[in-house]
GROMACS .gro file of N, CA and C in nm:
model
  501
    1THR      N    1  -2.741  13.904   7.295
    1THR     CA    2  -2.687  14.020   7.222
    1THR      C    3  -2.608  14.106   7.317
    2LEU      N    4  -2.536  14.201   7.260
    2LEU     CA    5  -2.461  14.298   7.341
    2LEU      C    6  -2.558  14.379   7.427
    3GLY      N    7  -2.672  14.416   7.371
    3GLY     CA    8  -2.770  14.491   7.446
    3GLY      C    9  -2.824  14.414   7.564
    4HIS      N   10  -2.856  14.286   7.545
    4HIS     CA   11  -2.905  14.203   7.654
    4HIS      C   12  -2.799  14.191   7.762
    5HIS      N   13  -2.674  14.171   7.722
    5HIS     CA   14  -2.564  14.158   7.819
    5HIS      C   15  -2.554  14.288   7.902
    6SER      N   16  -2.559  14.402   7.832
    6SER     CA   17  -2.547  14.529   7.904
    6SER      C   18  -2.663  14.556   7.996
    7LEU      N   19  -2.783  14.519   7.954
    7LEU     CA   20  -2.900  14.531   8.042
    7LEU      C   21  -2.885  14.439   8.165
    8LEU      N   22  -2.830  14.318   8.144
    8LEU     CA   23  -2.808  14.229   8.257
    8LEU      C   24  -2.709  14.289   8.354
    9VAL      N   25  -2.599  14.344   8.305
    9VAL     CA   26  -2.500  14.409   8.393
    9VAL      C   27  -2.568  14.521   8.471
   10HIS      N   28  -2.651  14.600   8.403
   10HIS     CA   29  -2.726  14.707   8.470
   10HIS      C   30  -2.817  14.654   8.578
   11ASP      N   31  -2.894  14.552   8.545
   11ASP     CA   32  -2.989  14.496   8.640
   11ASP      C   33  -2.919  14.431   8.762
   12LEU      N   34  -2.804  14.366   8.735
   12LEU     CA   35  -2.724  14.307   8.845
   12LEU      C   36  -2.676  14.418   8.936
   13LEU      N   37  -2.631  14.526   8.879
   13LEU     CA   38  -2.585  14.640   8.959
   13LEU      C   39  -2.697  14.692   9.048
   14GLN      N   40  -2.816  14.710   8.990
   14GLN     CA   41  -2.931  14.760   9.067
   14GLN      C   42  -2.967  14.662   9.180
   15LYS      N   43  -2.958  14.534   9.152
   15LYS     CA   44  -3.001  14.430   9.247
   15LYS      C   45  -2.897  14.407   9.358
   16TYR      N   46  -2.768  14.396   9.318
   16TYR     CA   47  -2.667  14.351   9.414
   16TYR      C   48  -2.577  14.464   9.467
   17ARG      N   49  -2.578  14.577   9.404
   17ARG     CA   50  -2.502  14.693   9.450
   17ARG      C   51  -2.586  14.818   9.442
   18PRO      N   52  -2.702  14.818   9.511
   18PRO     CA   53  -2.792  14.937   9.502
   18PRO      C   54  -2.726  15.063   9.549
   19GLU      N   55  -2.628  15.052   9.640
   19GLU     CA   56  -2.559  15.168   9.690
   19GLU      C   57  -2.473  15.235   9.581
   20GLN      N   58  -2.451  15.162   9.470
   20GLN     CA   59  -2.375  15.219   9.357
   20GLN      C   60  -2.462  15.223   9.230
   21ALA      N   61  -2.591  15.229   9.249
   21ALA     CA   62  -2.686  15.228   9.134
   21ALA      C   63  -2.669  15.351   9.045
   22GLU      N   64  -2.604  15.455   9.096
   22GLU     CA   65  -2.585  15.573   9.011
   22GLU      C   66  -2.494  15.547   8.894
   23PHE      N   67  -2.426  15.433   8.891
   23PHE     CA   68  -2.343  15.395   8.778
   23PHE      C   69  -2.420  15.313   8.676
   24GLY      N   70  -2.551  15.323   8.676
   24GLY     CA   71  -2.636  15.254   8.578
   24GLY      C   72  -2.599  15.286   8.434
   25PRO      N   73  -2.581  15.415   8.400
   25PRO     CA   74  -2.543  15.445   8.260
   25PRO      C   75  -2.409  15.380   8.221
   26GLU      N   76  -2.316  15.376   8.312
   26GLU     CA   77  -2.187  15.311   8.283
   26GLU      C   78  -2.206  15.160   8.259
   27ALA      N   79  -2.295  15.102   8.339
   27ALA     CA   80  -2.323  14.958   8.319
   27ALA      C   81  -2.380  14.934   8.181
   28LEU      N   82  -2.470  15.021   8.136
   28LEU     CA   83  -2.532  15.005   8.007
   28LEU      C   84  -2.435  15.026   7.892
   29CYS      N   85  -2.336  15.108   7.913
   29CYS     CA   86  -2.243  15.145   7.805
   29CYS      C   87  -2.104  15.080   7.815
   30HIS      N   88  -2.081  14.996   7.916
   30HIS     CA   89  -1.946  14.947   7.940
   30HIS      C   90  -1.884  14.870   7.826
   31ASP      N   91  -1.961  14.807   7.740
   31ASP     CA   92  -1.909  14.734   7.625
   31ASP      C   93  -1.946  14.803   7.492
   32GLY      N   94  -1.976  14.932   7.500
   32GLY     CA   95  -2.020  15.005   7.379
   32GLY      C   96  -1.919  15.001   7.266
   33SER      N   97  -1.791  14.994   7.299
   33SER     CA   98  -1.688  14.990   7.192
   33SER      C   99  -1.705  14.865   7.106
   34GLU      N  100  -1.766  14.760   7.161
   34GLU     CA  101  -1.781  14.636   7.087
   34GLU      C  102  -1.881  14.650   6.972
   35VAL      N  103  -1.963  14.753   6.974
   35VAL     CA  104  -2.051  14.779   6.862
   35VAL      C  105  -1.964  14.811   6.739
   36LEU      N  106  -1.853  14.881   6.761
   36LEU     CA  107  -1.763  14.918   6.652
   36LEU      C  108  -1.661  14.813   6.618
   37THR      N  109  -1.615  14.737   6.720
   37THR     CA  110  -1.508  14.639   6.697
   37THR      C  111  -1.563  14.502   6.660
   38GLY      N  112  -1.693  14.480   6.681
   38GLY     CA  113  -1.750  14.349   6.652
   38GLY      C  114  -1.730  14.248   6.761
   39ASP      N  115  -1.681  14.292   6.876
   39ASP     CA  116  -1.663  14.203   6.990
   39ASP      C  117  -1.583  14.078   6.960
   40PRO      N  118  -1.456  14.095   6.923
   40PRO     CA  119  -1.376  13.976   6.895
   40PRO      C  120  -1.356  13.892   7.020
   41PRO      N  121  -1.335  13.761   7.004
   41PRO     CA  122  -1.311  13.674   7.122
   41PRO      C  123  -1.187  13.715   7.197
   42GLY      N  124  -1.186  13.686   7.325
   42GLY     CA  125  -1.073  13.723   7.413
   42GLY      C  126  -0.936  13.680   7.361
   43PRO      N  127  -0.921  13.555   7.312
   43PRO     CA  128  -0.788  13.515   7.261
   43PRO      C  129  -0.740  13.605   7.148
   44PHE      N  130  -0.831  13.650   7.062
   44PHE     CA  131  -0.792  13.737   6.953
   44PHE      C  132  -0.754  13.875   7.007
   45LYS      N  133  -0.831  13.925   7.105
   45LYS     CA  134  -0.799  14.054   7.168
   45LYS      C  135  -0.660  14.049   7.230
   46ARG      N  136  -0.631  13.937   7.297
   46ARG     CA  137  -0.498  13.925   7.361
   46ARG      C  138  -0.386  13.918   7.255
   47LEU      N  139  -0.416  13.855   7.144
   47LEU     CA  140  -0.318  13.846   7.035
   47LEU      C  141  -0.286  13.987   6.981
   48LEU      N  142  -0.388  14.068   6.967
   48LEU     CA  143  -0.369  14.205   6.919
   48LEU      C  144  -0.306  14.294   7.027
   49GLY      N  145  -0.327  14.259   7.150
   49GLY     CA  146  -0.265  14.329   7.263
   49GLY      C  147  -0.303  14.476   7.270
   50GLU      N  148  -0.200  14.557   7.287
   50GLU     CA  149  -0.221  14.702   7.309
   50GLU      C  150  -0.283  14.768   7.188
   51ALA      N  151  -0.258  14.715   7.068
   51ALA     CA  152  -0.318  14.773   6.946
   51ALA      C  153  -0.470  14.774   6.956
   52TYR      N  154  -0.528  14.665   7.009
   52TYR     CA  155  -0.673  14.659   7.027
   52TYR      C  156  -0.718  14.747   7.141
   53LYS      N  157  -0.647  14.740   7.252
   53LYS     CA  158  -0.683  14.816   7.372
   53LYS      C  159  -0.687  14.967   7.347
   54VAL      N  160  -0.597  15.017   7.266
   54VAL     CA  161  -0.592  15.158   7.234
   54VAL      C  162  -0.723  15.203   7.170
   55HIS      N  163  -0.770  15.126   7.074
   55HIS     CA  164  -0.894  15.161   7.006
   55HIS      C  165  -1.015  15.144   7.097
   56GLU      N  166  -1.014  15.040   7.177
   56GLU     CA  167  -1.124  15.017   7.269
   56GLU      C  168  -1.135  15.134   7.367
   57ARG      N  169  -1.022  15.175   7.424
   57ARG     CA  170  -1.023  15.289   7.517
   57ARG      C  171  -1.066  15.418   7.448
   58LYS      N  172  -1.020  15.436   7.326
   58LYS     CA  173  -1.057  15.556   7.248
   58LYS      C  174  -1.209  15.563   7.229
   59TYR      N  175  -1.268  15.451   7.184
   59TYR     CA  176  -1.413  15.448   7.162
   59TYR      C  177  -1.489  15.467   7.294
   60ASP      N  178  -1.443  15.395   7.397
   60ASP     CA  179  -1.513  15.406   7.527
   60ASP      C  180  -1.505  15.546   7.583
   61SER      N  181  -1.385  15.610   7.574
   61SER     CA  182  -1.374  15.745   7.631
   61SER      C  183  -1.455  15.848   7.551
   62CYS      N  184  -1.463  15.829   7.420
   62CYS     CA  185  -1.548  15.919   7.339
   62CYS      C  186  -1.695  15.908   7.379
   63MET      N  187  -1.737  15.784   7.395
   63MET     CA  188  -1.877  15.762   7.436
   63MET      C  189  -1.903  15.817   7.574
   64ALA      N  190  -1.811  15.794   7.665
   64ALA     CA  191  -1.825  15.845   7.801
   64ALA      C  192  -1.833  15.998   7.801
   65GLU      N  193  -1.749  16.061   7.723
   65GLU     CA  194  -1.750  16.207   7.713
   65GLU      C  195  -1.884  16.254   7.655
   66GLN      N  196  -1.931  16.187   7.550
   66GLN     CA  197  -2.056  16.229   7.485
   66GLN      C  198  -2.174  16.223   7.580
   67PHE      N  199  -2.178  16.120   7.664
   67PHE     CA  200  -2.292  16.103   7.755
   67PHE      C  201  -2.266  16.149   7.896
   68GLY      N  202  -2.148  16.204   7.925
   68GLY     CA  203  -2.117  16.250   8.058
   68GLY      C  204  -2.103  16.135   8.160
   69LEU      N  205  -2.038  16.027   8.116
   69LEU     CA  206  -2.020  15.911   8.202
   69LEU      C  207  -1.886  15.914   8.272
   70TYR      N  208  -1.876  15.838   8.382
   70TYR     CA  209  -1.749  15.822   8.449
   70TYR      C  210  -1.663  15.723   8.367
   71TYR      N  211  -1.542  15.763   8.340
   71TYR     CA  212  -1.448  15.675   8.267
   71TYR      C  213  -1.308  15.706   8.315
   72PRO      N  214  -1.227  15.605   8.338
   72PRO     CA  215  -1.249  15.463   8.319
   72PRO      C  216  -1.368  15.415   8.402
   73TRP      N  217  -1.428  15.306   8.351
   73TRP     CA  218  -1.549  15.252   8.416
   73TRP      C  219  -1.519  15.221   8.560
   74PRO      N  220  -1.615  15.251   8.651
   74PRO     CA  221  -1.597  15.219   8.792
   74PRO      C  222  -1.576  15.068   8.812
   75ARG      N  223  -1.500  15.034   8.914
   75ARG     CA  224  -1.465  14.894   8.942
   75ARG      C  225  -1.590  14.806   8.956
   76VAL      N  226  -1.697  14.859   9.013
   76VAL     CA  227  -1.818  14.780   9.033
   76VAL      C  228  -1.875  14.731   8.899
   77ILE      N  229  -1.850  14.806   8.792
   77ILE     CA  230  -1.900  14.766   8.661
   77ILE      C  231  -1.828  14.638   8.616
   78LYS      N  232  -1.700  14.630   8.639
   78LYS     CA  233  -1.625  14.508   8.603
   78LYS      C  234  -1.673  14.391   8.688
   79GLU      N  235  -1.702  14.417   8.815
   79GLU     CA  236  -1.751  14.309   8.905
   79GLU      C  237  -1.884  14.254   8.852
   80MET      N  238  -1.974  14.344   8.813
   80MET     CA  239  -2.104  14.299   8.763
   80MET      C  240  -2.090  14.235   8.624
   81ASP      N  241  -1.993  14.281   8.544
   81ASP     CA  242  -1.966  14.221   8.414
   81ASP      C  243  -1.920  14.077   8.432
   82ILE      N  244  -1.834  14.052   8.527
   82ILE     CA  245  -1.786  13.916   8.552
   82ILE      C  246  -1.901  13.829   8.604
   83LEU      N  247  -1.983  13.884   8.692
   83LEU     CA  248  -2.098  13.808   8.741
   83LEU      C  249  -2.192  13.773   8.624
   84SER      N  250  -2.215  13.871   8.536
   84SER     CA  251  -2.302  13.843   8.421
   84SER      C  252  -2.244  13.736   8.331
   85GLN      N  253  -2.113  13.736   8.313
   85GLN     CA  254  -2.051  13.631   8.232
   85GLN      C  255  -2.064  13.494   8.297
   86ASP      N  256  -2.054  13.491   8.430
   86ASP     CA  257  -2.076  13.364   8.502
   86ASP      C  258  -2.217  13.314   8.481
   87ILE      N  259  -2.312  13.405   8.492
   87ILE     CA  260  -2.453  13.366   8.475
   87ILE      C  261  -2.475  13.321   8.331
   88GLU      N  262  -2.432  13.402   8.235
   88GLU     CA  263  -2.452  13.369   8.095
   88GLU      C  264  -2.384  13.235   8.058
   89GLY      N  265  -2.263  13.215   8.109
   89GLY     CA  266  -2.190  13.092   8.081
   89GLY      C  267  -2.256  12.970   8.141
   90SER      N  268  -2.304  12.982   8.262
   90SER     CA  269  -2.366  12.868   8.329
   90SER      C  270  -2.504  12.835   8.271
   91MET      N  271  -2.567  12.933   8.204
   91MET     CA  272  -2.697  12.909   8.141
   91MET      C  273  -2.683  12.876   7.992
   92GLY      N  274  -2.560  12.865   7.944
   92GLY     CA  275  -2.539  12.829   7.804
   92GLY      C  276  -2.564  12.944   7.709
   93LEU      N  277  -2.563  13.069   7.760
   93LEU     CA  278  -2.590  13.184   7.675
   93LEU      C  279  -2.463  13.241   7.611
   94ARG      N  280  -2.350  13.187   7.651
   94ARG     CA  281  -2.224  13.231   7.589
   94ARG      C  282  -2.136  13.106   7.583
   95PRO      N  283  -2.083  13.079   7.466
   95PRO     CA  284  -1.993  12.965   7.454
   95PRO      C  285  -1.861  12.994   7.522
   96CYS      N  286  -1.847  12.957   7.647
   96CYS     CA  287  -1.733  12.996   7.730
   96CYS      C  288  -1.597  12.975   7.664
   97PRO      N  289  -1.570  12.861   7.601
   97PRO     CA  290  -1.435  12.841   7.549
   97PRO      C  291  -1.400  12.944   7.439
   98LEU      N  292  -1.499  12.994   7.366
   98LEU     CA  293  -1.473  13.088   7.258
   98LEU      C  294  -1.477  13.233   7.303
   99ARG      N  295  -1.545  13.262   7.410
   99ARG     CA  296  -1.564  13.398   7.455
   99ARG      C  297  -1.477  13.424   7.575
  100ASP      N  298  -1.361  13.480   7.554
  100ASP     CA  299  -1.270  13.517   7.660
  100ASP      C  300  -1.223  13.396   7.744
  101GLU      N  301  -1.241  13.276   7.691
  101GLU     CA  302  -1.206  13.156   7.766
  101GLU      C  303  -1.252  13.171   7.910
  102HIS      N  304  -1.371  13.225   7.928
  102HIS     CA  305  -1.420  13.253   8.060
  102HIS      C  306  -1.458  13.124   8.133
  103ILE      N  307  -1.392  13.102   8.244
  103ILE     CA  308  -1.425  12.990   8.331
  103ILE      C  309  -1.499  13.052   8.448
  104LEU      N  310  -1.600  12.981   8.494
  104LEU     CA  311  -1.679  13.037   8.602
  104LEU      C  312  -1.591  13.071   8.723
  105SER      N  313  -1.625  13.183   8.785
  105SER     CA  314  -1.551  13.227   8.904
  105SER      C  315  -1.560  13.123   9.015
  106PRO      N  316  -1.452  13.107   9.091
  106PRO     CA  317  -1.454  13.010   9.202
  106PRO      C  318  -1.571  13.039   9.295
  107GLY      N  319  -1.646  12.936   9.329
  107GLY     CA  320  -1.757  12.950   9.423
  107GLY      C  321  -1.886  12.999   9.361
  108PHE      N  322  -1.885  13.028   9.229
  108PHE     CA  323  -2.009  13.076   9.167
  108PHE      C  324  -2.114  12.967   9.164
  109VAL      N  325  -2.235  13.006   9.205
  109VAL     CA  326  -2.350  12.915   9.201
  109VAL      C  327  -2.465  12.991   9.134
  110LEU      N  328  -2.517  12.930   9.029
  110LEU     CA  329  -2.631  12.990   8.959
  110LEU      C  330  -2.756  12.971   9.049
  111THR      N  331  -2.825  13.082   9.073
  111THR     CA  332  -2.944  13.077   9.159
  111THR      C  333  -3.071  13.101   9.076
  112ASP      N  334  -3.185  13.074   9.135
  112ASP     CA  335  -3.312  13.103   9.070
  112ASP      C  336  -3.326  13.254   9.049
  113GLU      N  337  -3.274  13.332   9.140
  113GLU     CA  338  -3.276  13.477   9.127
  113GLU      C  339  -3.203  13.522   8.999
  114HIS      N  340  -3.086  13.460   8.975
  114HIS     CA  341  -3.013  13.491   8.852
  114HIS      C  342  -3.096  13.457   8.730
  115LYS      N  343  -3.160  13.341   8.734
  115LYS     CA  344  -3.240  13.296   8.619
  115LYS      C  345  -3.355  13.394   8.591
  116VAL      N  346  -3.417  13.443   8.697
  116VAL     CA  347  -3.528  13.540   8.681
  116VAL      C  348  -3.477  13.668   8.615
  117LEU      N  349  -3.361  13.716   8.660
  117LEU     CA  350  -3.305  13.838   8.601
  117LEU      C  351  -3.274  13.817   8.452
  118VAL      N  352  -3.219  13.705   8.416
  118VAL     CA  353  -3.190  13.674   8.276
  118VAL      C  354  -3.319  13.665   8.198
  119HIS      N  355  -3.419  13.598   8.254
  119HIS     CA  356  -3.549  13.583   8.185
  119HIS      C  357  -3.607  13.723   8.154
  120ASP      N  358  -3.604  13.810   8.254
  120ASP     CA  359  -3.658  13.945   8.235
  120ASP      C  360  -3.582  14.023   8.130
  121VAL      N  361  -3.448  14.012   8.130
  121VAL     CA  362  -3.366  14.084   8.033
  121VAL      C  363  -3.390  14.031   7.892
  122MET      N  364  -3.404  13.900   7.876
  122MET     CA  365  -3.419  13.841   7.744
  122MET      C  366  -3.550  13.882   7.677
  123HIS      N  367  -3.644  13.937   7.753
  123HIS     CA  368  -3.769  13.983   7.696
  123HIS      C  369  -3.769  14.132   7.665
  124LYS      N  370  -3.652  14.191   7.676
  124LYS     CA  371  -3.638  14.334   7.645
  124LYS      C  372  -3.581  14.348   7.503
  125ASP      N  373  -3.598  14.468   7.446
  125ASP     CA  374  -3.547  14.492   7.312
  125ASP      C  375  -3.468  14.620   7.308
  126ALA      N  376  -3.430  14.663   7.190
  126ALA     CA  377  -3.345  14.783   7.172
  126ALA      C  378  -3.414  14.907   7.232
  127ASN      N  379  -3.546  14.918   7.218
  127ASN     CA  380  -3.615  15.032   7.274
  127ASN      C  381  -3.606  15.032   7.427
  128ASP      N  382  -3.614  14.915   7.487
  128ASP     CA  383  -3.599  14.907   7.633
  128ASP      C  384  -3.459  14.953   7.674
  129PHE      N  385  -3.359  14.911   7.598
  129PHE     CA  386  -3.223  14.951   7.627
  129PHE      C  387  -3.210  15.103   7.621
  130LEU      N  388  -3.256  15.164   7.508
  130LEU     CA  389  -3.246  15.308   7.493
  130LEU      C  390  -3.327  15.384   7.595
  131ASN      N  391  -3.447  15.337   7.624
  131ASN     CA  392  -3.529  15.405   7.725
  131ASN      C  393  -3.467  15.397   7.864
  132THR      N  394  -3.406  15.282   7.895
  132THR     CA  395  -3.336  15.272   8.025
  132THR      C  396  -3.220  15.367   8.032
  133LEU      N  397  -3.141  15.371   7.925
  133LEU     CA  398  -3.025  15.462   7.921
  133LEU      C  399  -3.072  15.607   7.930
  134LYS      N  400  -3.173  15.643   7.856
  134LYS     CA  401  -3.224  15.781   7.858
  134LYS      C  402  -3.271  15.817   7.998
  135SER      N  403  -3.345  15.726   8.061
  135SER     CA  404  -3.396  15.750   8.195
  135SER      C  405  -3.280  15.770   8.295
  136GLU      N  406  -3.180  15.683   8.285
  136GLU     CA  407  -3.064  15.694   8.375
  136GLU      C  408  -2.991  15.825   8.354
  137LEU      N  409  -2.971  15.864   8.230
  137LEU     CA  410  -2.898  15.987   8.201
  137LEU      C  411  -2.979  16.109   8.243
  138THR      N  412  -3.108  16.106   8.223
  138THR     CA  413  -3.195  16.216   8.261
  138THR      C  414  -3.196  16.232   8.414
  139ALA      N  415  -3.201  16.122   8.487
  139ALA     CA  416  -3.197  16.127   8.634
  139ALA      C  417  -3.066  16.188   8.683
  140ARG      N  418  -2.961  16.166   8.609
  140ARG     CA  419  -2.830  16.220   8.643
  140ARG      C  420  -2.818  16.367   8.603
  141GLY      N  421  -2.906  16.410   8.511
  141GLY     CA  422  -2.897  16.547   8.463
  141GLY      C  423  -2.798  16.563   8.348
  142GLY      N  424  -2.765  16.449   8.285
  142GLY     CA  425  -2.667  16.452   8.175
  142GLY      C  426  -2.735  16.453   8.040
  143ASN      N  427  -2.661  16.417   7.939
  143ASN     CA  428  -2.710  16.410   7.801
  143ASN      C  429  -2.833  16.320   7.798
  144THR      N  430  -2.941  16.368   7.739
  144THR     CA  431  -3.065  16.292   7.740
  144THR      C  432  -3.091  16.222   7.607
  145LEU      N  433  -2.989  16.190   7.534
  145LEU     CA  434  -3.004  16.115   7.410
  145LEU      C  435  -3.104  16.182   7.317
  146GLN      N  436  -3.068  16.295   7.263
  146GLN     CA  437  -3.154  16.370   7.172
  146GLN      C  438  -3.148  16.309   7.033
  147MET      N  439  -3.131  16.182   7.022
  147MET     CA  440  -3.118  16.118   6.889
  147MET      C  441  -3.249  16.125   6.814
  148GLY      N  442  -3.238  16.149   6.685
  148GLY     CA  443  -3.354  16.146   6.599
  148GLY      C  444  -3.439  16.271   6.599
  149LYS      N  445  -3.406  16.368   6.682
  149LYS     CA  446  -3.483  16.492   6.686
  149LYS      C  447  -3.435  16.587   6.577
  150PRO      N  448  -3.526  16.662   6.518
  150PRO     CA  449  -3.485  16.757   6.412
  150PRO      C  450  -3.389  16.859   6.467
  151SER      N  451  -3.299  16.902   6.386
  151SER     CA  452  -3.203  17.000   6.425
  151SER      C  453  -3.200  17.113   6.321
  152SER      N  454  -3.176  17.234   6.368
  152SER     CA  455  -3.167  17.347   6.276
  152SER      C  456  -3.030  17.351   6.210
  153GLU      N  457  -2.935  17.273   6.266
  153GLU     CA  458  -2.800  17.272   6.211
  153GLU      C  459  -2.796  17.185   6.085
  154GLU      N  460  -2.702  17.216   5.998
  154GLU     CA  461  -2.678  17.132   5.882
  154GLU      C  462  -2.618  17.001   5.929
  155PRO      N  463  -2.654  16.890   5.870
  155PRO     CA  464  -2.595  16.764   5.911
  155PRO      C  465  -2.445  16.763   5.874
  156ALA      N  466  -2.369  16.696   5.959
  156ALA     CA  467  -2.226  16.685   5.931
  156ALA      C  468  -2.207  16.600   5.807
  157PRO      N  469  -2.105  16.633   5.725
  157PRO     CA  470  -2.083  16.551   5.607
  157PRO      C  471  -2.042  16.409   5.646
  158ALA      N  472  -2.079  16.312   5.566
  158ALA     CA  473  -2.042  16.174   5.594
  158ALA      C  474  -1.889  16.161   5.586
  159ARG      N  475  -1.835  16.074   5.671
  159ARG     CA  476  -1.692  16.055   5.677
  159ARG      C  477  -1.663  15.909   5.643
  160SER      N  478  -1.554  15.889   5.575
  160SER     CA  479  -1.512  15.753   5.536
  160SER      C  480  -1.458  15.681   5.659
  161PRO      N  481  -1.453  15.546   5.655
  161PRO     CA  482  -1.395  15.470   5.767
  161PRO      C  483  -1.253  15.513   5.795
  162ALA      N  484  -1.173  15.548   5.693
  162ALA     CA  485  -1.036  15.592   5.717
  162ALA      C  486  -1.036  15.724   5.794
  163GLU      N  487  -1.124  15.813   5.759
  163GLU     CA  488  -1.132  15.941   5.832
  163GLU      C  489  -1.173  15.920   5.975
  164LEU      N  490  -1.266  15.829   5.999
  164LEU     CA  491  -1.312  15.800   6.134
  164LEU      C  492  -1.200  15.742   6.218
  165GLN      N  493  -1.119  15.655   6.158
  165GLN     CA  494  -1.010  15.594   6.234
  165GLN      C  495  -0.903  15.692   6.269
  166SER      N  496  -0.879  15.791   6.182
  166SER     CA  497  -0.774  15.888   6.210
  166SER      C  498  -0.821  15.997   6.304
  167ALA      N  499  -0.953  16.006   6.330
  167ALA     CA  500  -1.006  16.111   6.416
  167ALA      C  501  -0.968  16.085   6.562
   0.00000   0.00000   0.00000
């Protein structure tokens, strides 16, 4: 799932780039726009070109602003994303030809350490994802995901998909 992938990117960052572990929230949210776009395959994204990228950047920047994240995503996030794709592809967790036509990076070797990280991530669920994100944001002193808490404010009126797209 997208959540498992994001947790793997987070865990790879913690393991292989501990000096940049402060970007944990960015690792968890780096593909957040795909929740809204449905994560189309890479060839389709390339076919849409800039039209797709505009919306992806819009969604990502809104999320980053909401949670106080660094955006554009730090370079190390892309590095860990590529590593996670190599691991997922070599373990059969992503059908490489259909997903971004991802071919394993030159010199990539799947290790037992990679397999353990994937095993640990695959046993996590949505609550683990949210708790990890909340913990990371709290440690940073940012938005602490006050989702689901009662509010004295009136709820915002529901908006149609057309209204959301024009926003």
